[in-house]
Amino acid sequence: MGDKRLSYPIHSTDTEEKTSLSYPSLYHVVLLNDDYTTMEFVQKVIEKVFHKTAQEAMQIMLEVHRTGKGVAGTYTRDIARTKAERVMHLAFRENFPLKCIVEKI
Ligand code: TYC
């Protein structure tokens, strides 16, 4: 991959400016393991919030269960934060302590 910073001139009537653009940074939404949230609930939440198939969601859930954490999806900052909030809101409603964090990559 080349330099992700793009630079190009913008022509206006009497001056020429340079504008620099970058792609937005990406963030992992990371699920954390706990001893109380059910596997079924975690799988369903991953399907619903991250648009994963049942099989993909099961793999992610099992990765979290075995290793303590796992990436459910990767997004720009605000989308990642919103999804993490949505996961924890759904869990809180069901009295599960499921936690989800956002990590810049
Ligand atoms: N460890 C939980 C159990 O055995 C299942 C679980 C998986 C919980 C993933 C949280 O993010 C999680 N019921």
Short mmCIF file of C-alpha atoms and ligand atoms in Angstrom, two decimals:
data_model
loop_
_atom_site.label_atom_id
_atom_site.label_comp_id
_atom_site.label_asym_id
_atom_site.label_seq_id
_atom_site.Cartn_x
_atom_site.Cartn_y
_atom_site.Cartn_z
CA MET A 1 0.00 0.00 0.00
CA GLY A 2 1.28 3.46 -0.85
CA ASP A 3 1.10 6.68 1.12
CA LYS A 4 -2.51 7.14 2.17
CA ARG A 5 -2.19 10.94 2.17
CA LEU A 6 -3.39 12.47 -1.08
CA SER A 7 -2.33 15.93 -2.17
CA TYR A 8 -3.58 17.77 -5.20
CA PRO A 9 -4.00 21.35 -6.31
CA ILE A 10 -7.39 23.07 -6.23
CA HIS A 11 -7.76 25.78 -8.84
CA SER A 12 -9.56 28.97 -7.90
CA THR A 13 -9.80 32.23 -9.76
CA ASP A 14 -6.59 33.87 -8.58
CA THR A 15 -4.73 31.44 -6.27
CA GLU A 16 -3.72 27.81 -6.29
CA GLU A 17 -4.00 25.98 -2.97
CA LYS A 18 -2.89 22.53 -1.91
CA THR A 19 -5.35 20.47 0.10
CA SER A 20 -4.29 17.33 1.97
CA LEU A 21 -6.79 14.53 2.61
CA SER A 22 -6.49 11.32 4.64
CA TYR A 23 -8.67 8.29 4.91
CA PRO A 24 -10.32 8.11 8.34
CA SER A 25 -8.61 5.95 10.98
CA LEU A 26 -10.15 2.54 11.63
CA TYR A 27 -11.18 1.03 14.95
CA HIS A 28 -11.80 -2.55 16.07
CA VAL A 29 -14.93 -3.25 18.10
CA VAL A 30 -13.64 -5.83 20.59
CA LEU A 31 -15.89 -8.09 22.66
CA LEU A 32 -14.62 -9.15 26.08
CA ASN A 33 -15.29 -12.47 27.73
CA ASP A 34 -17.14 -12.86 31.03
CA ASP A 35 -18.53 -15.81 32.97
CA TYR A 36 -22.22 -14.84 32.93
CA THR A 37 -23.36 -13.74 29.49
CA THR A 38 -24.73 -16.73 27.59
CA MET A 39 -23.09 -17.93 24.41
CA GLU A 40 -26.44 -17.80 22.64
CA PHE A 41 -26.94 -14.14 23.55
CA VAL A 42 -23.45 -13.14 22.39
CA GLN A 43 -23.92 -14.95 19.09
CA LYS A 44 -27.29 -13.28 18.47
CA VAL A 45 -25.92 -9.83 19.30
CA ILE A 46 -23.01 -10.32 16.87
CA GLU A 47 -25.45 -11.39 14.14
CA LYS A 48 -27.70 -8.41 14.76
CA VAL A 49 -25.22 -5.58 15.37
CA PHE A 50 -22.39 -6.65 13.06
CA HIS A 51 -24.46 -8.29 10.29
CA LYS A 52 -22.61 -11.59 10.57
CA THR A 53 -23.97 -14.99 9.59
CA ALA A 54 -24.83 -17.45 12.38
CA GLN A 55 -21.63 -19.35 11.57
CA GLU A 56 -19.42 -16.25 11.59
CA ALA A 57 -21.01 -15.01 14.81
CA MET A 58 -20.45 -18.38 16.49
CA GLN A 59 -16.75 -18.33 15.49
CA ILE A 60 -16.27 -14.83 16.90
CA MET A 61 -18.13 -15.70 20.12
CA LEU A 62 -16.01 -18.87 20.60
CA GLU A 63 -12.80 -16.91 19.97
CA VAL A 64 -13.81 -14.50 22.74
CA HIS A 65 -14.81 -17.37 25.03
CA ARG A 66 -11.45 -19.16 24.50
CA THR A 67 -9.01 -16.25 24.40
CA GLY A 68 -10.75 -13.53 26.40
CA LYS A 69 -11.34 -11.10 23.52
CA GLY A 70 -12.22 -10.97 19.86
CA VAL A 71 -12.88 -8.51 17.07
CA ALA A 72 -16.54 -8.34 16.02
CA GLY A 73 -16.00 -5.68 13.34
CA THR A 74 -13.85 -2.78 12.14
CA TYR A 75 -15.26 0.67 11.40
CA THR A 76 -14.55 4.37 11.50
CA ARG A 77 -14.56 5.86 15.00
CA ASP A 78 -18.16 6.97 15.48
CA ILE A 79 -19.65 3.86 13.90
CA ALA A 80 -17.40 1.65 16.06
CA ARG A 81 -18.43 3.55 19.22
CA THR A 82 -22.12 3.38 18.33
CA LYS A 83 -21.95 -0.37 17.75
CA ALA A 84 -20.09 -0.93 21.04
CA GLU A 85 -22.77 1.12 22.86
CA ARG A 86 -25.53 -0.85 21.13
CA VAL A 87 -23.99 -4.18 22.20
CA MET A 88 -23.75 -3.06 25.83
CA HIS A 89 -27.25 -1.56 25.79
CA LEU A 90 -28.73 -4.86 24.53
CA ALA A 91 -26.76 -6.77 27.18
CA PHE A 92 -27.70 -4.38 30.01
CA ARG A 93 -31.41 -4.78 29.13
CA GLU A 94 -31.01 -8.54 29.68
CA ASN A 95 -28.92 -8.14 32.84
CA PHE A 96 -25.78 -9.50 31.20
CA PRO A 97 -22.40 -7.89 32.04
CA LEU A 98 -21.10 -8.18 28.46
CA LYS A 99 -18.49 -5.50 27.71
CA CYS A 100 -17.30 -4.21 24.41
CA ILE A 101 -14.39 -1.82 23.78
CA VAL A 102 -13.17 0.18 20.79
CA GLU A 103 -9.47 -0.01 19.84
CA LYS A 104 -7.73 2.16 17.26
CA ILE A 105 -5.82 0.00 14.81
N1 TYC B 1 -17.88 -17.13 28.59
C1 TYC B 1 -19.32 -17.09 28.41
C2 TYC B 1 -19.96 -18.38 28.89
O1 TYC B 1 -19.26 -19.38 29.09
C3 TYC B 1 -19.70 -16.84 26.96
C4 TYC B 1 -19.23 -15.52 26.42
C5 TYC B 1 -18.65 -15.44 25.17
C6 TYC B 1 -19.39 -14.34 27.17
C7 TYC B 1 -18.24 -14.22 24.65
C8 TYC B 1 -18.98 -13.12 26.67
O2 TYC B 1 -18.03 -11.85 24.88
C9 TYC B 1 -18.42 -13.06 25.41
N2 TYC B 1 -21.27 -18.39 29.06
#
